[in-house]
Short mmCIF file of C-alpha atoms in Angstrom, two decimals:
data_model
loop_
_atom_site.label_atom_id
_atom_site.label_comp_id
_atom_site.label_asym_id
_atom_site.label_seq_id
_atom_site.Cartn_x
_atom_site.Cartn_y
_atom_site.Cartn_z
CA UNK A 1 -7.21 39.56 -2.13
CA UNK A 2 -8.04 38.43 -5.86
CA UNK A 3 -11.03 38.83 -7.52
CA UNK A 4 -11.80 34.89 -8.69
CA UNK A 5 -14.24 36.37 -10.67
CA UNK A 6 -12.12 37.77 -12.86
CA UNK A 7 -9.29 35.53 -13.10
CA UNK A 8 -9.70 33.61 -16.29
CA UNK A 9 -9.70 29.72 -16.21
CA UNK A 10 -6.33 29.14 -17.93
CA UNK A 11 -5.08 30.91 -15.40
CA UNK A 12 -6.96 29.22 -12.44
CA UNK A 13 -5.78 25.74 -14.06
CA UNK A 14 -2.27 26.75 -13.99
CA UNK A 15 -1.62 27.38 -10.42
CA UNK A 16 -1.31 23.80 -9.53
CA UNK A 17 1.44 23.52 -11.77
CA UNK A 18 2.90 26.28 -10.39
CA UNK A 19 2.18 25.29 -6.62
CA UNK A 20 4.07 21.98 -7.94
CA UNK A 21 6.97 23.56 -9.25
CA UNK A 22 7.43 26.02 -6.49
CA UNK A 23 7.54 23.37 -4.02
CA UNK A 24 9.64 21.48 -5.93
CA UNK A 25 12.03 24.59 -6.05
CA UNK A 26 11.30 24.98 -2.00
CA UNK A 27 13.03 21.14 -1.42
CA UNK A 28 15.43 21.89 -3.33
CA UNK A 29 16.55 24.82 -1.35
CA UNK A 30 16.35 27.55 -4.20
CA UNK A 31 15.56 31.57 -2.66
CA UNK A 32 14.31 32.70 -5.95
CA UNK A 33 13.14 32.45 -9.31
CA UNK A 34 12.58 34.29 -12.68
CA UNK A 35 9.50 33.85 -15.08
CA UNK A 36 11.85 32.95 -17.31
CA UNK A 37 12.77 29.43 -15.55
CA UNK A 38 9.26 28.94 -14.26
CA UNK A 39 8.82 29.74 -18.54
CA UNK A 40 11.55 26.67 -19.32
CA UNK A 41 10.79 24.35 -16.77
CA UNK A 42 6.40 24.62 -17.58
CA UNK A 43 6.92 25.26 -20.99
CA UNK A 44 4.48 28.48 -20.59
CA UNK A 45 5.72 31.65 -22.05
CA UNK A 46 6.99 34.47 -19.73
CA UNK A 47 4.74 37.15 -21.04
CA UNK A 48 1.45 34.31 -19.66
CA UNK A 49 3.55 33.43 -16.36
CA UNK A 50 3.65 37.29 -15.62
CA UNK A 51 -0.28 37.88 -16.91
CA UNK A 52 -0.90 35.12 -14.29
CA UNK A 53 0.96 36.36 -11.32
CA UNK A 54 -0.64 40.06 -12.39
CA UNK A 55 -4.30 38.52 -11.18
CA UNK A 56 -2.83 38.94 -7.74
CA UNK A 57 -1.05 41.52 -7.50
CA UNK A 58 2.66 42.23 -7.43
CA UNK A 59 4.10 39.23 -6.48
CA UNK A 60 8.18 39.81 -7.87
CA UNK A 61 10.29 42.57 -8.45
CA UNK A 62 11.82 43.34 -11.35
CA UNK A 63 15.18 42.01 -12.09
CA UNK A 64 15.13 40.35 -8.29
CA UNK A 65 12.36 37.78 -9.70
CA UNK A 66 9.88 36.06 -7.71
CA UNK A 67 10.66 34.58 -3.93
CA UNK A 68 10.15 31.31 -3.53
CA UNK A 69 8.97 30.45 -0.32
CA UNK A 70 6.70 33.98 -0.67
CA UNK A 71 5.14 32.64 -3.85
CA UNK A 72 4.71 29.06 -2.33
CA UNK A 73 3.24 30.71 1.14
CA UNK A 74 0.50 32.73 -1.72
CA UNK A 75 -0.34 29.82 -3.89
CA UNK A 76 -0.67 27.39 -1.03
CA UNK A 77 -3.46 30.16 0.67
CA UNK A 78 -5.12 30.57 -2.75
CA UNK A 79 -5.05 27.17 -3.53
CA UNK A 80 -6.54 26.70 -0.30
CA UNK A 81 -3.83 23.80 0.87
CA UNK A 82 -3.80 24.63 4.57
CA UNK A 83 -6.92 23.08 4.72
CA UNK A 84 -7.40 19.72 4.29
CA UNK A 85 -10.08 17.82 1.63
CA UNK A 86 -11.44 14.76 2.36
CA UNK A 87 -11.92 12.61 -0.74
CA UNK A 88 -14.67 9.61 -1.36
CA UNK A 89 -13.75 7.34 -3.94
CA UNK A 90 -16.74 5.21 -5.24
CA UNK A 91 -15.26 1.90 -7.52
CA UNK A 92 -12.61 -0.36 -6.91
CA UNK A 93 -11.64 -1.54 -9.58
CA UNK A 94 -7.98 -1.37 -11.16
CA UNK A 95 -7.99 2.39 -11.24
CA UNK A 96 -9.57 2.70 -8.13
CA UNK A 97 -6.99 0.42 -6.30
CA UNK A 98 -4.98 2.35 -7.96
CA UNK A 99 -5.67 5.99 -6.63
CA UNK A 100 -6.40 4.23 -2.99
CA UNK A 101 -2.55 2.82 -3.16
CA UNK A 102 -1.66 6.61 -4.54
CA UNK A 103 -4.05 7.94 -2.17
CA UNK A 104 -2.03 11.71 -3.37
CA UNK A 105 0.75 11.08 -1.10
CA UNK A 106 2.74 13.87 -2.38
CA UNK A 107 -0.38 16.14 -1.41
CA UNK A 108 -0.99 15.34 2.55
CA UNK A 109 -4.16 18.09 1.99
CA UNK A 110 -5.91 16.14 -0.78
CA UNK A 111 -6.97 12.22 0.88
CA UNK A 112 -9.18 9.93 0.09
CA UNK A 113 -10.54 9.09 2.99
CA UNK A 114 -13.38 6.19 2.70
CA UNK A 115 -14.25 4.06 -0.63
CA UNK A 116 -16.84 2.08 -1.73
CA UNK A 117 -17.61 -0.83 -3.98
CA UNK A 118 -20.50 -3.68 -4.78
CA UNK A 119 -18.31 -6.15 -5.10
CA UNK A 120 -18.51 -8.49 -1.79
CA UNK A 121 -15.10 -9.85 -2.56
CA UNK A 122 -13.73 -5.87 -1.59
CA UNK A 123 -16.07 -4.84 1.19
CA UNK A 124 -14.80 -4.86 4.15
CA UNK A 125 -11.17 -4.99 3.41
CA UNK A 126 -8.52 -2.23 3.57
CA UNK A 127 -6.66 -0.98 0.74
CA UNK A 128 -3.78 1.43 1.07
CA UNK A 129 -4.99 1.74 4.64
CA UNK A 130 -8.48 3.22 3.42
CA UNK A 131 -11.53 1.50 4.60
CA UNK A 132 -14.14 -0.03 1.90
CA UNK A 133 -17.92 0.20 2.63
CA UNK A 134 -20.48 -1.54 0.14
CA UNK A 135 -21.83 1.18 -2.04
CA UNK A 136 -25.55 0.14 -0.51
CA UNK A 137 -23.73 2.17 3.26
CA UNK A 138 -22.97 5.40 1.19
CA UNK A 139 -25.12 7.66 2.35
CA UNK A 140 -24.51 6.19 6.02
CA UNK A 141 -20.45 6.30 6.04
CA UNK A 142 -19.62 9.44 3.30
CA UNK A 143 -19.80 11.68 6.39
CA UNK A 144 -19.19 15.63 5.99
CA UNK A 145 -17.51 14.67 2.51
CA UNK A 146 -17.62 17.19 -0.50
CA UNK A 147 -15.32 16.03 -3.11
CA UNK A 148 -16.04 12.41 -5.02
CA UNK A 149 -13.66 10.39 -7.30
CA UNK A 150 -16.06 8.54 -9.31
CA UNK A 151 -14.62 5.05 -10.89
CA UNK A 152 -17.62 2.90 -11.94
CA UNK A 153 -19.09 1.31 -14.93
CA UNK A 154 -20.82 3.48 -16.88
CA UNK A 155 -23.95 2.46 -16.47
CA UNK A 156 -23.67 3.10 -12.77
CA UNK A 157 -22.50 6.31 -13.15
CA UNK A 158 -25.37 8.75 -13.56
CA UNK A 159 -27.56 6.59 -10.54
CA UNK A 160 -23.83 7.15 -8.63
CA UNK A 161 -23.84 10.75 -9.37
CA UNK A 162 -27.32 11.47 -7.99
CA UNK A 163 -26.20 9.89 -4.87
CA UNK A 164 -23.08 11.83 -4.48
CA UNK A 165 -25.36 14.91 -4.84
CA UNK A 166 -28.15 14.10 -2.42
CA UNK A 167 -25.39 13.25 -0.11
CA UNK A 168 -23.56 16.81 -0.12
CA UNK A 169 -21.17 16.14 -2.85
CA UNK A 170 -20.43 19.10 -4.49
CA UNK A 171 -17.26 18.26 -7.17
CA UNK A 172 -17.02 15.49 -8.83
CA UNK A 173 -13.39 14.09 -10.57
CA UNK A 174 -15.19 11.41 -13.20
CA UNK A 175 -13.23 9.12 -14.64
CA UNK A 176 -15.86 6.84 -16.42
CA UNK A 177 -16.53 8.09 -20.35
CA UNK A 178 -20.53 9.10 -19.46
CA UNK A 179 -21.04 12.39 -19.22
CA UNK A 180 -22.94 12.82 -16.07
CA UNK A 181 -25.70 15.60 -15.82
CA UNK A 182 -25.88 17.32 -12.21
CA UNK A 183 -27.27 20.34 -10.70
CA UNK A 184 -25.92 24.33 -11.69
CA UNK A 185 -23.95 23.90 -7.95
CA UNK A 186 -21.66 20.79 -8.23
CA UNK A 187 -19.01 20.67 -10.13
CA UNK A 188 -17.70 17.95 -12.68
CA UNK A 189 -14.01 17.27 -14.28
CA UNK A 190 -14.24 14.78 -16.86
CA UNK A 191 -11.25 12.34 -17.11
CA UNK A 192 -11.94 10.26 -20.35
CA UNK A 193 -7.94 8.73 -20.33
CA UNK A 194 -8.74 7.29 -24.03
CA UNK A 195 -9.38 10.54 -25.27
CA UNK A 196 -6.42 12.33 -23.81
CA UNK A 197 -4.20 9.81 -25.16
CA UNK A 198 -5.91 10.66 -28.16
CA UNK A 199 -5.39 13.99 -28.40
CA UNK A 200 -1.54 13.83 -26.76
CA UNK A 201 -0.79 11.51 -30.25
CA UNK A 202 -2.43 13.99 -32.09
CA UNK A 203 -0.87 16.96 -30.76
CA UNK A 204 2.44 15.10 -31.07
CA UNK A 205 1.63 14.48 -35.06
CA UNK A 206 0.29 17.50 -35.72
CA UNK A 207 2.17 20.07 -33.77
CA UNK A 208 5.62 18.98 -32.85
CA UNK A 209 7.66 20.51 -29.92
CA UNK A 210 10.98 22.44 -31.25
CA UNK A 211 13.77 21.11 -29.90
CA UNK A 212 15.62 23.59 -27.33
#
């Protein structure tokens, strides 16, 4: 078993991408595959692919490559996707309908399962199947819940937060531009989507891709 400990962060924020991929490879029916086409296809170099995959152990042989469905069966286990996460998404609004009409549905592990909004006009109805409560019944319906998709103004953000926490929440996926304070044990992602458009038109100034 890896050491989490010391696996670096690049690293840990990779293997989704390469869960993704290897999946993708699974449907279509491929055995195997070298770091140098998981190196074309996630525009990583082979030297990192093969630093990752070193974190746990030998996972490929050389000039055989890596097995597919072994690799997917390892990443699915670290990545924890034979369980399943329950999601609570707190605000309905565009990108909230959004992600409840998404709802993940290429991920059957990761669901939102329950929402929740002030606005009387969207409590009580059902979008993309998913029940939503009035924010005021959070602490009441959130359940055995630990991970929260937060999509409120940003005033209501940091009161929001405090209630996720109180209420078990222990990772938070924010997508509103305030950057929330919570305690050492709860975890935050900050989604500001103005500033990563930002950055991907900078990037795309700045440091242009050469053309294969």
């Amino acid at each position: 078993m890896a050491n989490y400990n010391k696996i670096p962060q690049a690293t840990a924020k990779r293997l989704p991408l390469y869960y993704r991929f290897l999946n993708n490879l699974h449907i279509q029916g491929k055995d195997r595959v070298s770091s140098k086409e998981l190196s074309s296809a996630m525009k990583v170099d082979s030297a990192t692919i093969r630093r990752d995959f070193s974190y746990f152990g030998a996972l490929g042989k050389k000039g055989y490559g890596y097995n597919v469905d072994y690799l997917l069966g390892f990443f699915r286990k670290t990545l924890d996707q034979d369980e399943n996460t329950p999601v609570v998404l707190i605000g309905v609004g565009n990108l909230g309908t959004a992600f409840l009409n998404y709802n993940f549905t290429k991920n059957n592990n990761t669901k939102i399962e329950v929402a929740f909004d002030a606005d009387p006009s969207k409590v009580g109805k059902e979008i993309g199947s998913i029940q939503v409560y009035h924010v005021d019944e959070l602490e009441e319906q959130i359940g055995d819940i630990h991970v929260a998709i937060l999509t409120v103004p940003v005033a209501e953000a940091q009161p929001m937060a405090d209630r996720l926490v109180q209420s078990g929440v222990k990772g938070i996926l924010n997508f509103t531009p305030a950057r929330i304070t919570v305690p050492n044990d709860v975890r935050v992602h900050h989604i500001d989507l103005a500033v990563e458009l930002q950055s991907l038109v900078y990037f795309m100034k700045h440091y242009p891709l050469e053309e294969e």
